[in-house]
Structure formats: C-alpha cells, structure tokens
PDB file of C-alpha atoms in Angstrom:
ATOM      1  CA  PHE A  12     -12.711   6.078  11.959  1.00 37.00           C
ATOM      2  CA  PRO A  13     -11.397   3.657  14.573  1.00 41.00           C
ATOM      3  CA  ALA A  14      -7.370   4.144  14.251  1.00 41.00           C
ATOM      4  CA  SER A  15      -7.802   0.244  13.526  1.00 47.00           C
ATOM      5  CA  SER A  16      -9.329   0.564   9.924  1.00 64.00           C
ATOM      6  CA  SER A  17      -6.714   3.236   8.132  1.00 72.00           C
ATOM      7  CA  GLN A  18      -2.796   2.609   8.673  1.00 85.00           C
ATOM      8  CA  CYS A  19      -0.482   5.875   6.221  1.00 87.00           C
ATOM      9  CA  ASP A  20       2.253   7.425   6.867  1.00 90.00           C
ATOM     10  CA  TRP A  21       4.846   9.938   5.168  1.00 91.00           C
ATOM     11  CA  THR A  22       8.154   8.834   4.837  1.00 91.00           C
ATOM     12  CA  LYS A  23      10.963   9.077   2.012  1.00 91.00           C
ATOM     13  CA  ASN A  24      11.575   6.686  -0.061  1.00 88.00           C
ATOM     14  CA  LYS A  25      15.822   5.334  -0.861  1.00 89.00           C
ATOM     15  CA  PHE A  26      15.973   7.887  -3.654  1.00 87.00           C
ATOM     16  CA  GLY A  27      14.989  10.299  -0.946  1.00 89.00           C
ATOM     17  CA  HIS A  28      11.258  11.018  -2.405  1.00 88.00           C
ATOM     18  CA  GLY A  29       8.684  11.634  -0.863  1.00 92.00           C
ATOM     19  CA  VAL A  30       6.137   8.630   0.009  1.00 93.00           C
ATOM     20  CA  PHE A  31       2.299   8.725   0.932  1.00 94.00           C
ATOM     21  CA  VAL A  32       1.822   5.101   1.939  1.00 93.00           C
ATOM     22  CA  GLY A  33      -1.016   2.885   3.179  1.00 92.00           C
ATOM     23  CA  LYS A  34      -4.809   1.260   3.658  1.00 92.00           C
ATOM     24  CA  VAL A  35      -7.355   2.628   4.631  1.00 93.00           C
ATOM     25  CA  GLY A  36     -11.269   0.628   5.218  1.00 91.00           C
ATOM     26  CA  ARG A  37     -13.480   0.537   1.654  1.00 89.00           C
ATOM     27  CA  TYR A  38     -15.463   4.000   2.460  1.00 88.00           C
ATOM     28  CA  ALA A  39     -12.063   5.727   4.741  1.00 90.00           C
ATOM     29  CA  GLU A  40      -9.729   8.071   3.346  1.00 92.00           C
ATOM     30  CA  ALA A  41      -6.173   9.353   3.997  1.00 91.00           C
ATOM     31  CA  ALA A  42      -4.880  12.989   3.163  1.00 91.00           C
ATOM     32  CA  LEU A  43      -1.621  14.633   3.899  1.00 88.00           C
ATOM     33  CA  SER A  44      -1.418  18.272   3.789  1.00 89.00           C
ATOM     34  CA  SER A  45       1.723  20.775   3.907  1.00 88.00           C
ATOM     35  CA  ALA A  46       2.563  22.967   6.962  1.00 77.00           C
ATOM     36  CA  ARG A  47       0.844  26.248   6.578  1.00 75.00           C
ATOM     37  CA  LEU A  48       2.269  28.388   3.274  1.00 82.00           C
ATOM     38  CA  ARG A  49       3.026  32.127   3.883  1.00 79.00           C
ATOM     39  CA  SER A  50       3.443  34.552   1.302  1.00 75.00           C
ATOM     40  CA  ARG A  51       7.384  36.191   1.717  1.00 77.00           C
ATOM     41  CA  ASN A  52       5.077  40.055   2.054  1.00 78.00           C
ATOM     42  CA  ASP A  53       3.077  39.335   4.427  1.00 81.00           C
ATOM     43  CA  PRO A  54       3.425  35.955   6.222  1.00 76.00           C
ATOM     44  CA  ASP A  55      -0.259  36.372   7.484  1.00 79.00           C
ATOM     45  CA  GLN A  56      -1.388  35.899   3.647  1.00 83.00           C
ATOM     46  CA  GLY A  57      -0.852  32.615   1.673  1.00 88.00           C
ATOM     47  CA  ILE A  58       1.184  32.530  -1.868  1.00 90.00           C
ATOM     48  CA  ASP A  59      -0.781  34.661  -4.645  1.00 90.00           C
ATOM     49  CA  LEU A  60       0.602  32.397  -7.544  1.00 89.00           C
ATOM     50  CA  SER A  61      -2.033  34.458  -9.933  1.00 85.00           C
ATOM     51  CA  VAL A  62       0.308  37.357 -10.251  1.00 84.00           C
ATOM     52  CA  GLY A  63       2.570  35.456 -12.087  1.00 83.00           C
ATOM     53  CA  GLY A  64       0.630  34.427 -14.981  1.00 87.00           C
ATOM     54  CA  PHE A  65       0.967  30.829 -13.257  1.00 91.00           C
ATOM     55  CA  ALA A  66      -2.281  28.183 -14.592  1.00 92.00           C
ATOM     56  CA  GLY A  67      -1.696  25.590 -12.669  1.00 94.00           C
ATOM     57  CA  ILE A  68       0.269  22.691 -10.597  1.00 94.00           C
ATOM     58  CA  VAL A  69       2.375  20.139 -12.253  1.00 95.00           C
ATOM     59  CA  CYS A  70       3.821  16.890 -10.414  1.00 95.00           C
ATOM     60  CA  ARG A  71       6.262  14.181 -11.204  1.00 95.00           C
ATOM     61  CA  LEU A  72       5.264  11.018 -10.029  1.00 94.00           C
ATOM     62  CA  CYS A  73       5.419   7.610  -9.113  1.00 92.00           C
ATOM     63  CA  SER A  74       2.124   5.689  -8.275  1.00 92.00           C
ATOM     64  CA  ASP A  75      -0.156   2.687  -8.910  1.00 89.00           C
ATOM     65  CA  GLY A  76      -2.797   3.323 -11.008  1.00 90.00           C
ATOM     66  CA  GLY A  77      -4.832   4.525  -8.054  1.00 92.00           C
ATOM     67  CA  VAL A  78      -6.952   7.677  -8.062  1.00 95.00           C
ATOM     68  CA  TYR A  79      -5.904  10.403  -6.018  1.00 96.00           C
ATOM     69  CA  GLU A  80      -6.879  14.067  -4.965  1.00 97.00           C
ATOM     70  CA  ALA A  81      -5.013  17.003  -4.744  1.00 96.00           C
ATOM     71  CA  PHE A  82      -6.476  19.652  -2.835  1.00 96.00           C
ATOM     72  CA  VAL A  83      -5.845  23.227  -1.788  1.00 95.00           C
ATOM     73  CA  ARG A  84      -6.403  25.437   1.052  1.00 93.00           C
ATOM     74  CA  THR A  85      -7.674  28.861   1.556  1.00 91.00           C
ATOM     75  CA  GLU A  86      -8.512  30.940   4.114  1.00 88.00           C
ATOM     76  CA  ALA A  87     -11.949  29.854   3.278  1.00 87.00           C
ATOM     77  CA  PHE A  88     -11.177  26.640   4.739  1.00 88.00           C
ATOM     78  CA  GLU A  89     -10.304  28.478   8.235  1.00 82.00           C
ATOM     79  CA  ARG A  90     -13.351  30.275   7.974  1.00 82.00           C
ATOM     80  CA  LEU A  91     -16.295  28.211   5.874  1.00 83.00           C
ATOM     81  CA  GLY A  92     -14.351  24.243   5.618  1.00 87.00           C
ATOM     82  CA  VAL A  93     -13.870  25.157   2.224  1.00 90.00           C
ATOM     83  CA  GLU A  94     -11.422  23.602   0.011  1.00 93.00           C
ATOM     84  CA  TYR A  95     -10.599  22.978  -3.672  1.00 96.00           C
ATOM     85  CA  VAL A  96     -10.307  19.527  -5.376  1.00 96.00           C
ATOM     86  CA  CYS A  97      -8.839  18.465  -8.364  1.00 97.00           C
ATOM     87  CA  GLU A  98      -9.464  14.495  -8.459  1.00 97.00           C
ATOM     88  CA  PHE A  99      -6.468  12.533 -10.508  1.00 96.00           C
ATOM     89  CA  LYS A 100      -6.111   9.387 -12.136  1.00 94.00           C
ATOM     90  CA  THR A 101      -2.333   7.699 -11.661  1.00 93.00           C
ATOM     91  CA  SER A 102      -0.576   4.761 -13.959  1.00 86.00           C
ATOM     92  CA  SER A 103       0.674   1.194 -13.451  1.00 83.00           C
ATOM     93  CA  LYS A 104       2.288  -1.079 -15.546  1.00 74.00           C
ATOM     94  CA  THR A 105       1.627  -4.765 -15.685  1.00 72.00           C
ATOM     95  CA  PRO A 106       3.763  -6.999 -14.211  1.00 63.00           C
ATOM     96  CA  THR A 107       5.941  -9.326 -16.447  1.00 62.00           C
ATOM     97  CA  SER A 108       6.705 -12.926 -15.181  1.00 60.00           C
ATOM     98  CA  GLY A 109      10.410 -13.694 -15.246  1.00 60.00           C
ATOM     99  CA  ASN A 110      11.070  -9.969 -14.666  1.00 58.00           C
ATOM    100  CA  GLU A 111      12.741  -9.076 -11.109  1.00 63.00           C
ATOM    101  CA  ASN A 112      10.627  -6.191 -10.390  1.00 57.00           C
ATOM    102  CA  ARG A 113       7.311  -6.998 -10.045  1.00 61.00           C
ATOM    103  CA  SER A 114       5.962  -3.428  -8.791  1.00 68.00           C
ATOM    104  CA  ARG A 115       2.893  -2.058 -10.222  1.00 75.00           C
ATOM    105  CA  ASP A 116       4.030   1.591  -9.986  1.00 81.00           C
ATOM    106  CA  LYS A 117       5.047   3.546 -12.569  1.00 85.00           C
ATOM    107  CA  PHE A 118       6.228   6.959 -13.021  1.00 90.00           C
ATOM    108  CA  SER A 119       3.668   9.349 -14.870  1.00 92.00           C
ATOM    109  CA  THR A 120       3.568  13.869 -14.929  1.00 94.00           C
ATOM    110  CA  VAL A 121       0.364  14.960 -13.976  1.00 95.00           C
ATOM    111  CA  ARG A 122      -0.888  18.870 -14.748  1.00 95.00           C
ATOM    112  CA  LEU A 123      -3.623  20.292 -12.350  1.00 96.00           C
ATOM    113  CA  GLU A 124      -5.168  23.317 -14.066  1.00 95.00           C
ATOM    114  CA  PHE A 125      -6.218  25.653 -11.629  1.00 95.00           C
ATOM    115  CA  LYS A 126      -9.365  26.206 -13.220  1.00 94.00           C
ATOM    116  CA  ASP A 127      -9.628  22.148 -12.553  1.00 96.00           C
ATOM    117  CA  PHE A 128      -9.609  23.077  -8.528  1.00 96.00           C
ATOM    118  CA  LEU A 129     -13.808  22.706  -7.706  1.00 95.00           C
ATOM    119  CA  PRO A 130     -14.819  23.766  -4.293  1.00 94.00           C
ATOM    120  CA  ARG A 131     -16.339  21.346  -1.962  1.00 92.00           C
ATOM    121  CA  MET A 132     -16.980  21.895   1.907  1.00 85.00           C
ATOM    122  CA  ARG A 133     -15.375  19.411   3.940  1.00 73.00           C
ATOM    123  CA  PRO A 134     -18.340  16.679   5.905  1.00 64.00           C
ATOM    124  CA  GLN A 135     -16.510  18.349   9.414  1.00 57.00           C
ATOM    125  CA  PHE A 136     -18.200  22.202   8.605  1.00 49.00           C
ATOM    126  CA  GLN A 137     -21.475  20.831   7.226  1.00 51.00           C
ATOM    127  CA  THR A 138     -23.695  21.423  10.695  1.00 58.00           C
ATOM    128  CA  LYS A 139     -26.914  22.680  10.083  1.00 61.00           C
ATOM    129  CA  GLU A 140     -25.035  25.832  11.545  1.00 64.00           C
ATOM    130  CA  ASP A 141     -22.152  26.011   9.966  1.00 60.00           C
ATOM    131  CA  GLU A 142     -24.214  25.746   6.489  1.00 60.00           C
ATOM    132  CA  GLU A 143     -26.438  28.864   7.415  1.00 63.00           C
ATOM    133  CA  ASP A 144     -23.038  30.677   8.477  1.00 60.00           C
ATOM    134  CA  SER A 145     -20.954  29.813   5.347  1.00 57.00           C
ATOM    135  CA  ARG A 146     -24.364  30.832   3.145  1.00 56.00           C
ATOM    136  CA  GLU A 147     -24.431  33.905   5.563  1.00 59.00           C
ATOM    137  CA  ALA A 148     -20.539  34.619   4.647  1.00 54.00           C
ATOM    138  CA  LEU A 149     -20.507  33.660   1.356  1.00 52.00           C
ATOM    139  CA  GLY A 150     -23.464  36.064   0.358  1.00 51.00           C
ATOM    140  CA  LYS A 151     -27.039  35.623  -0.918  1.00 47.00           C
ATOM    141  CA  SER A 152     -25.968  33.797  -3.240  1.00 48.00           C
ATOM    142  CA  GLY A 153     -24.330  31.280  -1.502  1.00 57.00           C
ATOM    143  CA  ASN A 154     -21.492  31.060  -4.420  1.00 68.00           C
ATOM    144  CA  ILE A 155     -17.841  29.942  -3.475  1.00 78.00           C
ATOM    145  CA  PRO A 156     -15.804  31.829  -5.642  1.00 80.00           C
ATOM    146  CA  LYS A 157     -13.801  29.711  -8.403  1.00 87.00           C
ATOM    147  CA  PHE A 158      -9.847  28.808  -7.060  1.00 92.00           C
ATOM    148  CA  VAL A 159      -7.283  31.323  -9.183  1.00 90.00           C
ATOM    149  CA  GLY A 160      -4.193  30.267  -7.456  1.00 92.00           C
ATOM    150  CA  LYS A 161      -4.576  33.252  -4.877  1.00 91.00           C
ATOM    151  CA  ASP A 162      -4.304  32.518  -1.086  1.00 90.00           C
ATOM    152  CA  ILE A 163      -2.482  29.211  -1.396  1.00 93.00           C
ATOM    153  CA  ARG A 164      -2.491  28.377   2.244  1.00 93.00           C
ATOM    154  CA  GLN A 165      -2.303  24.318   2.528  1.00 93.00           C
ATOM    155  CA  LEU A 166      -1.655  21.970  -0.317  1.00 94.00           C
ATOM    156  CA  GLY A 167      -2.389  18.014  -0.189  1.00 94.00           C
ATOM    157  CA  PHE A 168      -3.050  15.145  -1.661  1.00 96.00           C
ATOM    158  CA  ARG A 169      -5.920  12.326  -0.464  1.00 95.00           C
ATOM    159  CA  PHE A 170      -6.833   8.832  -0.787  1.00 95.00           C
ATOM    160  CA  ARG A 171     -10.593   7.555  -0.790  1.00 93.00           C
ATOM    161  CA  GLY A 172     -11.038   3.729  -0.799  1.00 92.00           C
ATOM    162  CA  GLU A 173     -14.525   4.206  -2.483  1.00 92.00           C
ATOM    163  CA  SER A 174     -12.628   5.812  -5.649  1.00 93.00           C
ATOM    164  CA  ASN A 175     -10.519   3.151  -5.834  1.00 92.00           C
ATOM    165  CA  PRO A 176     -12.380  -0.258  -5.416  1.00 89.00           C
ATOM    166  CA  LEU A 177     -10.123  -2.119  -7.622  1.00 85.00           C
ATOM    167  CA  SER A 178      -7.423  -1.934  -5.402  1.00 86.00           C
ATOM    168  CA  CYS A 179      -9.428  -3.283  -2.277  1.00 87.00           C
ATOM    169  CA  ASN A 180      -8.803  -6.342  -0.854  1.00 86.00           C
ATOM    170  CA  ALA A 181     -10.260  -8.154   2.346  1.00 84.00           C
ATOM    171  CA  GLY A 182     -12.188  -4.655   3.587  1.00 84.00           C
ATOM    172  CA  PHE A 183      -8.603  -2.755   3.108  1.00 91.00           C
ATOM    173  CA  CYS A 184      -7.517  -0.188  -0.005  1.00 93.00           C
ATOM    174  CA  ARG A 185      -3.908  -0.394  -0.412  1.00 92.00           C
ATOM    175  CA  PHE A 186      -2.292   2.787  -1.680  1.00 93.00           C
ATOM    176  CA  TYR A 187       1.519   4.315  -2.565  1.00 93.00           C
ATOM    177  CA  LEU A 188       2.316   7.486  -4.476  1.00 94.00           C
ATOM    178  CA  ALA A 189       6.292   8.886  -4.315  1.00 94.00           C
ATOM    179  CA  LEU A 190       6.534  12.485  -5.141  1.00 94.00           C
ATOM    180  CA  ASP A 191       9.621  13.605  -7.174  1.00 93.00           C
ATOM    181  CA  PHE A 192       8.556  16.846  -7.471  1.00 93.00           C
ATOM    182  CA  ILE A 193       5.558  19.399  -7.606  1.00 94.00           C
ATOM    183  CA  GLU A 194       6.293  22.906  -9.721  1.00 94.00           C
ATOM    184  CA  VAL A 195       4.054  25.263 -10.915  1.00 92.00           C
ATOM    185  CA  TYR A 196       3.415  26.267 -15.265  1.00 92.00           C
ATOM    186  CA  ARG A 197       2.535  29.858 -16.466  1.00 90.00           C
ATOM    187  CA  GLY A 198      -0.291  29.661 -18.970  1.00 84.00           C
ATOM    188  CA  GLN A 199       0.392  30.441 -22.674  1.00 75.00           C
ATOM    189  CA  PRO A 200      -2.520  32.319 -24.932  1.00 68.00           C
ATOM    190  CA  GLU A 201      -3.058  30.926 -27.798  1.00 59.00           C
ATOM    191  CA  PRO A 202      -0.715  30.879 -31.061  1.00 57.00           C
ATOM    192  CA  GLU A 203      -1.277  32.764 -33.898  1.00 56.00           C
ATOM    193  CA  PHE A 204      -1.790  31.290 -36.818  1.00 59.00           C
ATOM    194  CA  ILE A 205      -1.121  33.776 -40.411  1.00 56.00           C
TER     195      ILE A 205
END
C-alpha cells in the first residue's frame, strides 16, 4: 500500500504503556511484532510454553472497541509463511456528555487460548511455486500442525480495516490499542465433583 494510505506508530503513553495507534485504508492493515523471541537454552529455537502447562496468553489492554488479531510466528513462518492468528474484540465505552473524559477507550482483559490460534498463510508467500513448496514441506496431506505453544519466535498484533467498518471515516479506519501487560496462564484440569 502507498505510504499515504496508512500511518501507524508504536509509542509509549504518559502511563508508560506501549501504544499501537494509527489509521489505515479501508482494505489495508497495520501490524507490529516483537523482536525475535529466543529460548534461553538454545538461542536458535523459539520459546516453548507448552512444557510449563501454559494454555494461552492473557492481555490487559485499553482500546477503542475494534477487532484486532494476535499472531504468533514459529519456524513455520520463516520456512513456509504460516503464522497462527487469534482474532479478538476489544471493549469501548460511550462518552457521556458533560464529562471531561470523552474518550471511548476502555480497559479490558482478553484471554487468548493457544487452541484458538489458527494457521494462516501470509499473502506474500502464496505464489503458486511457494504454495507447492509449502504442500511438499508439510507432507502429502498438506496439513499445518496446530499451535500448542511451542517454538514461539515472534508475537504481534494486527488491525485490519476491513474487519472494522464502524471505525472507518473518509476512507480511513482509526485504531488505538494500549497494552498494560501480556502474560501467559496455565491450563487447569476440570474440577472433580463428588
């Protein structure tokens, strides 16, 4: 997309939280991702959260009520262009008249289970030749393995204009996502009832 069709920034607000903010064209997207995440034991490998019994990621954030995507990239992204994506909706509030704070932004906590991260091949990797290479690398079935929390090499967030038609005005969709924290949580077995 031309530089004029989207503008986004990763900055810090007055509370010290990271803020992903900007505007994109109605059919454009903006994304930010972490620098490469590395295993302490083997820096050539990604982080493995499955061994600790972790079941997902929990994020405390302040946003505008838009729909966002969290994505995880593993070795499969580097080799095949496959990333794992989990879409989530944020909360917003209705500004009240007479109140100094007219912001629609609202804090919420979002739980993103590993099982809800679905594989998606990024468009820049979907040439006919790349698709054939991907099928061959994935095996005869062409099945992409499910994401279970292993080999996390990058973590990121994405805003898509087409997923947020209500935030669009004059051909641009505005977004605001402030991250208070990102943590992992453990899966718990079902409680026993006697």
